[in-house]
Amino acid sequence: MSIRLYIGNLPKEEVNRDELQAIFAEAGDNFSTKVIKDRKTGKCRGFGFVTVATDEEADQFIEKFNGLMFKDTALKIEKALPRSKNPEKEASKEKEKPNQDSTSSSSNTPPPRRNNNKNKSKRKHQQTTSDPAGIQPDPRWANELAKLKEMLSAQTTNS
């Protein structure tokens, strides 16, 4: 079984597969490299992968090359996490259920639906309150409202 290693902190400039292969030439020929590039610009996205044959080789590779300087940056090498089919759904499930293990997060249950009518019902309830003493005016307009109330009460007393 092959082990995939994450190579991080690659420079954002032009980095190709051969350059990465040349850096790790000391490790022998039993590995493959891949540089991840932006689809639009074709520039390196700052990371890549190295695939080695065994777990022992992966540990030796990490020990030997982690922190190696490449174009003025220290490389970060660690074992890659398994790739999921839909990373957005996986990330949202992990946020919702942080205390559960990874086997339960891969179940086929859909996420709970949100109730979009919550805010509407609260608004209706707030508008139907009939106690005028309990409603406080917006503080930005409180002075103007007080003047209007005085003018209204003066008009009703004069009539």
PDB file of C-alpha atoms in Angstrom:
ATOM      1  CA  MET A   1       0.000   0.000   0.000  1.00  0.00           C
ATOM      2  CA  SER A   2       1.392   3.408  -0.916  1.00  0.00           C
ATOM      3  CA  ILE A   3       1.595   6.288   1.531  1.00  0.00           C
ATOM      4  CA  ARG A   4       0.942   9.834   0.402  1.00  0.00           C
ATOM      5  CA  LEU A   5       2.867  12.688   2.002  1.00  0.00           C
ATOM      6  CA  TYR A   6       1.824  16.341   1.988  1.00  0.00           C
ATOM      7  CA  ILE A   7       4.580  18.780   0.972  1.00  0.00           C
ATOM      8  CA  GLY A   8       3.635  22.242   2.191  1.00  0.00           C
ATOM      9  CA  ASN A   9       5.172  25.699   2.142  1.00  0.00           C
ATOM     10  CA  LEU A  10       6.278  25.473  -1.487  1.00  0.00           C
ATOM     11  CA  PRO A  11       7.010  28.874  -3.064  1.00  0.00           C
ATOM     12  CA  LYS A  12       4.116  30.384  -5.028  1.00  0.00           C
ATOM     13  CA  GLU A  13       6.354  31.013  -8.027  1.00  0.00           C
ATOM     14  CA  GLU A  14       6.888  28.509 -10.819  1.00  0.00           C
ATOM     15  CA  VAL A  15       7.728  25.121  -9.293  1.00  0.00           C
ATOM     16  CA  ASN A  16       7.607  22.028 -11.448  1.00  0.00           C
ATOM     17  CA  ARG A  17       7.585  18.322 -10.769  1.00  0.00           C
ATOM     18  CA  ASP A  18      11.189  17.800 -11.876  1.00  0.00           C
ATOM     19  CA  GLU A  19      12.520  20.367  -9.384  1.00  0.00           C
ATOM     20  CA  LEU A  20      10.651  18.643  -6.567  1.00  0.00           C
ATOM     21  CA  GLN A  21      11.919  15.258  -7.769  1.00  0.00           C
ATOM     22  CA  ALA A  22      15.503  16.595  -7.779  1.00  0.00           C
ATOM     23  CA  ILE A  23      15.231  17.805  -4.161  1.00  0.00           C
ATOM     24  CA  PHE A  24      14.284  14.336  -2.945  1.00  0.00           C
ATOM     25  CA  ALA A  25      16.750  12.450  -5.190  1.00  0.00           C
ATOM     26  CA  GLU A  26      18.713  11.284  -2.114  1.00  0.00           C
ATOM     27  CA  ALA A  27      15.742   9.139  -1.110  1.00  0.00           C
ATOM     28  CA  GLY A  28      16.149   6.960  -4.204  1.00  0.00           C
ATOM     29  CA  ASP A  29      13.858   6.340  -7.136  1.00  0.00           C
ATOM     30  CA  ASN A  30      10.953   4.586  -5.418  1.00  0.00           C
ATOM     31  CA  PHE A  31       8.697   7.635  -5.014  1.00  0.00           C
ATOM     32  CA  SER A  32       6.609   9.940  -7.175  1.00  0.00           C
ATOM     33  CA  THR A  33       5.919  13.665  -6.840  1.00  0.00           C
ATOM     34  CA  LYS A  34       3.039  15.940  -7.768  1.00  0.00           C
ATOM     35  CA  VAL A  35       2.892  19.745  -7.598  1.00  0.00           C
ATOM     36  CA  ILE A  36      -0.596  21.209  -7.232  1.00  0.00           C
ATOM     37  CA  LYS A  37      -1.089  24.167  -9.570  1.00  0.00           C
ATOM     38  CA  ASP A  38      -3.824  26.768 -10.004  1.00  0.00           C
ATOM     39  CA  ARG A  39      -6.030  25.964 -12.998  1.00  0.00           C
ATOM     40  CA  LYS A  40      -6.268  29.550 -14.210  1.00  0.00           C
ATOM     41  CA  THR A  41      -2.723  30.832 -13.706  1.00  0.00           C
ATOM     42  CA  GLY A  42      -0.720  27.604 -13.845  1.00  0.00           C
ATOM     43  CA  LYS A  43       1.340  28.716 -10.814  1.00  0.00           C
ATOM     44  CA  CYS A  44       2.054  26.519  -7.827  1.00  0.00           C
ATOM     45  CA  ARG A  45      -0.625  26.719  -5.113  1.00  0.00           C
ATOM     46  CA  GLY A  46       1.983  26.272  -2.394  1.00  0.00           C
ATOM     47  CA  PHE A  47       1.758  22.540  -1.849  1.00  0.00           C
ATOM     48  CA  GLY A  48       2.277  19.170  -3.463  1.00  0.00           C
ATOM     49  CA  PHE A  49       2.434  15.460  -2.703  1.00  0.00           C
ATOM     50  CA  VAL A  50       5.023  12.705  -2.616  1.00  0.00           C
ATOM     51  CA  THR A  51       3.949   9.072  -2.731  1.00  0.00           C
ATOM     52  CA  VAL A  52       6.195   6.406  -1.177  1.00  0.00           C
ATOM     53  CA  ALA A  53       5.759   2.640  -0.983  1.00  0.00           C
ATOM     54  CA  THR A  54       5.647   1.878   2.754  1.00  0.00           C
ATOM     55  CA  ASP A  55       4.859   3.506   6.067  1.00  0.00           C
ATOM     56  CA  GLU A  56       8.491   3.081   7.170  1.00  0.00           C
ATOM     57  CA  GLU A  57       9.737   4.909   4.072  1.00  0.00           C
ATOM     58  CA  ALA A  58       7.222   7.667   4.760  1.00  0.00           C
ATOM     59  CA  ASP A  59       8.539   8.126   8.302  1.00  0.00           C
ATOM     60  CA  GLN A  60      12.140   8.197   7.040  1.00  0.00           C
ATOM     61  CA  PHE A  61      11.182  10.679   4.312  1.00  0.00           C
ATOM     62  CA  ILE A  62       9.511  13.005   6.842  1.00  0.00           C
ATOM     63  CA  GLU A  63      12.451  12.750   9.245  1.00  0.00           C
ATOM     64  CA  LYS A  64      14.996  13.447   6.522  1.00  0.00           C
ATOM     65  CA  PHE A  65      13.313  16.220   4.504  1.00  0.00           C
ATOM     66  CA  ASN A  66      10.933  18.041   6.875  1.00  0.00           C
ATOM     67  CA  GLY A  67      12.277  21.599   7.287  1.00  0.00           C
ATOM     68  CA  LEU A  68      14.567  21.355   4.224  1.00  0.00           C
ATOM     69  CA  MET A  69      15.181  24.754   2.633  1.00  0.00           C
ATOM     70  CA  PHE A  70      13.843  25.066  -0.936  1.00  0.00           C
ATOM     71  CA  LYS A  71      13.993  28.468  -2.694  1.00  0.00           C
ATOM     72  CA  ASP A  72      14.316  30.326   0.635  1.00  0.00           C
ATOM     73  CA  THR A  73      11.412  28.513   2.332  1.00  0.00           C
ATOM     74  CA  ALA A  74      11.443  25.589   4.753  1.00  0.00           C
ATOM     75  CA  LEU A  75       9.350  22.689   3.486  1.00  0.00           C
ATOM     76  CA  LYS A  76       6.669  21.187   5.717  1.00  0.00           C
ATOM     77  CA  ILE A  77       6.253  17.452   5.199  1.00  0.00           C
ATOM     78  CA  GLU A  78       3.644  15.287   6.921  1.00  0.00           C
ATOM     79  CA  LYS A  79       1.397  12.339   6.150  1.00  0.00           C
ATOM     80  CA  ALA A  80      -1.514  13.428   3.973  1.00  0.00           C
ATOM     81  CA  LEU A  81      -5.056  13.033   5.214  1.00  0.00           C
ATOM     82  CA  PRO A  82      -7.317  10.780   3.136  1.00  0.00           C
ATOM     83  CA  ARG A  83      -9.073  12.633   0.358  1.00  0.00           C
ATOM     84  CA  SER A  84     -12.850  12.936   0.672  1.00  0.00           C
ATOM     85  CA  LYS A  85     -15.258  13.066  -2.258  1.00  0.00           C
ATOM     86  CA  ASN A  86     -17.037  16.242  -1.090  1.00  0.00           C
ATOM     87  CA  PRO A  87     -14.782  18.335   1.178  1.00  0.00           C
ATOM     88  CA  GLU A  88     -17.426  21.028   1.855  1.00  0.00           C
ATOM     89  CA  LYS A  89     -19.920  18.524   3.282  1.00  0.00           C
ATOM     90  CA  GLU A  90     -17.225  16.797   5.326  1.00  0.00           C
ATOM     91  CA  ALA A  91     -16.045  20.109   6.798  1.00  0.00           C
ATOM     92  CA  SER A  92     -19.581  21.125   7.763  1.00  0.00           C
ATOM     93  CA  LYS A  93     -20.226  17.738   9.383  1.00  0.00           C
ATOM     94  CA  GLU A  94     -17.020  18.009  11.402  1.00  0.00           C
ATOM     95  CA  LYS A  95     -18.030  21.470  12.620  1.00  0.00           C
ATOM     96  CA  GLU A  96     -21.483  20.238  13.662  1.00  0.00           C
ATOM     97  CA  LYS A  97     -20.230  17.082  15.398  1.00  0.00           C
ATOM     98  CA  PRO A  98     -16.712  17.712  16.730  1.00  0.00           C
ATOM     99  CA  ASN A  99     -16.861  15.070  19.505  1.00  0.00           C
ATOM    100  CA  GLN A 100     -17.734  12.115  17.280  1.00  0.00           C
ATOM    101  CA  ASP A 101     -15.223   9.884  15.538  1.00  0.00           C
ATOM    102  CA  SER A 102     -14.621   9.942  11.786  1.00  0.00           C
ATOM    103  CA  THR A 103     -16.532   6.714  11.101  1.00  0.00           C
ATOM    104  CA  SER A 104     -19.830   8.171  12.246  1.00  0.00           C
ATOM    105  CA  SER A 105     -19.329  11.379  10.237  1.00  0.00           C
ATOM    106  CA  SER A 106     -19.358   9.383   7.004  1.00  0.00           C
ATOM    107  CA  SER A 107     -22.940   8.174   7.475  1.00  0.00           C
ATOM    108  CA  ASN A 108     -25.491   8.850   4.774  1.00  0.00           C
ATOM    109  CA  THR A 109     -27.874  10.892   6.917  1.00  0.00           C
ATOM    110  CA  PRO A 110     -28.707  14.325   5.519  1.00  0.00           C
ATOM    111  CA  PRO A 111     -28.006  17.418   7.622  1.00  0.00           C
ATOM    112  CA  PRO A 112     -30.954  18.794   9.618  1.00  0.00           C
ATOM    113  CA  ARG A 113     -33.078  21.384   7.850  1.00  0.00           C
ATOM    114  CA  ARG A 114     -33.181  24.930   9.032  1.00  0.00           C
ATOM    115  CA  ASN A 115     -36.481  26.518   9.880  1.00  0.00           C
ATOM    116  CA  ASN A 116     -36.638  29.655   7.744  1.00  0.00           C
ATOM    117  CA  ASN A 117     -39.892  30.792   9.363  1.00  0.00           C
ATOM    118  CA  LYS A 118     -38.385  31.369  12.804  1.00  0.00           C
ATOM    119  CA  ASN A 119     -37.694  35.057  12.307  1.00  0.00           C
ATOM    120  CA  LYS A 120     -41.061  35.714  10.676  1.00  0.00           C
ATOM    121  CA  SER A 121     -42.981  34.304  13.620  1.00  0.00           C
ATOM    122  CA  LYS A 122     -40.942  36.370  16.074  1.00  0.00           C
ATOM    123  CA  ARG A 123     -41.592  39.513  14.047  1.00  0.00           C
ATOM    124  CA  LYS A 124     -45.331  38.892  14.021  1.00  0.00           C
ATOM    125  CA  HIS A 125     -45.307  38.339  17.748  1.00  0.00           C
ATOM    126  CA  GLN A 126     -43.407  41.569  18.335  1.00  0.00           C
ATOM    127  CA  GLN A 127     -45.760  43.571  16.130  1.00  0.00           C
ATOM    128  CA  THR A 128     -48.932  42.266  17.752  1.00  0.00           C
ATOM    129  CA  THR A 129     -47.912  43.345  21.267  1.00  0.00           C
ATOM    130  CA  SER A 130     -50.637  45.734  22.446  1.00  0.00           C
ATOM    131  CA  ASP A 131     -48.916  47.165  25.516  1.00  0.00           C
ATOM    132  CA  PRO A 132     -47.706  50.644  24.459  1.00  0.00           C
ATOM    133  CA  ALA A 133     -45.827  51.186  27.719  1.00  0.00           C
ATOM    134  CA  GLY A 134     -43.705  48.092  27.100  1.00  0.00           C
ATOM    135  CA  ILE A 135     -42.499  49.241  23.684  1.00  0.00           C
ATOM    136  CA  GLN A 136     -39.454  51.467  23.751  1.00  0.00           C
ATOM    137  CA  PRO A 137     -38.818  53.869  20.833  1.00  0.00           C
ATOM    138  CA  ASP A 138     -35.639  53.800  18.830  1.00  0.00           C
ATOM    139  CA  PRO A 139     -33.171  55.940  20.822  1.00  0.00           C
ATOM    140  CA  ARG A 140     -32.062  57.738  17.666  1.00  0.00           C
ATOM    141  CA  TRP A 141     -35.569  59.180  17.219  1.00  0.00           C
ATOM    142  CA  ALA A 142     -36.713  59.352  20.851  1.00  0.00           C
ATOM    143  CA  ASN A 143     -36.436  63.156  21.085  1.00  0.00           C
ATOM    144  CA  GLU A 144     -38.336  63.695  17.819  1.00  0.00           C
ATOM    145  CA  LEU A 145     -41.020  61.242  18.923  1.00  0.00           C
ATOM    146  CA  ALA A 146     -41.423  63.036  22.262  1.00  0.00           C
ATOM    147  CA  LYS A 147     -41.928  66.371  20.434  1.00  0.00           C
ATOM    148  CA  LEU A 148     -44.535  64.810  18.149  1.00  0.00           C
ATOM    149  CA  LYS A 149     -46.403  63.355  21.130  1.00  0.00           C
ATOM    150  CA  GLU A 150     -46.450  66.748  22.810  1.00  0.00           C
ATOM    151  CA  MET A 151     -47.766  68.421  19.669  1.00  0.00           C
ATOM    152  CA  LEU A 152     -50.477  65.733  19.292  1.00  0.00           C
ATOM    153  CA  SER A 153     -51.580  66.057  22.915  1.00  0.00           C
ATOM    154  CA  ALA A 154     -51.673  69.889  22.558  1.00  0.00           C
ATOM    155  CA  GLN A 155     -53.918  69.553  19.495  1.00  0.00           C
ATOM    156  CA  THR A 156     -56.324  67.152  21.210  1.00  0.00           C
ATOM    157  CA  THR A 157     -56.630  69.367  24.300  1.00  0.00           C
ATOM    158  CA  ASN A 158     -57.344  72.459  22.159  1.00  0.00           C
ATOM    159  CA  SER A 159     -60.145  70.736  20.237  1.00  0.00           C
TER     160      SER A 159
END
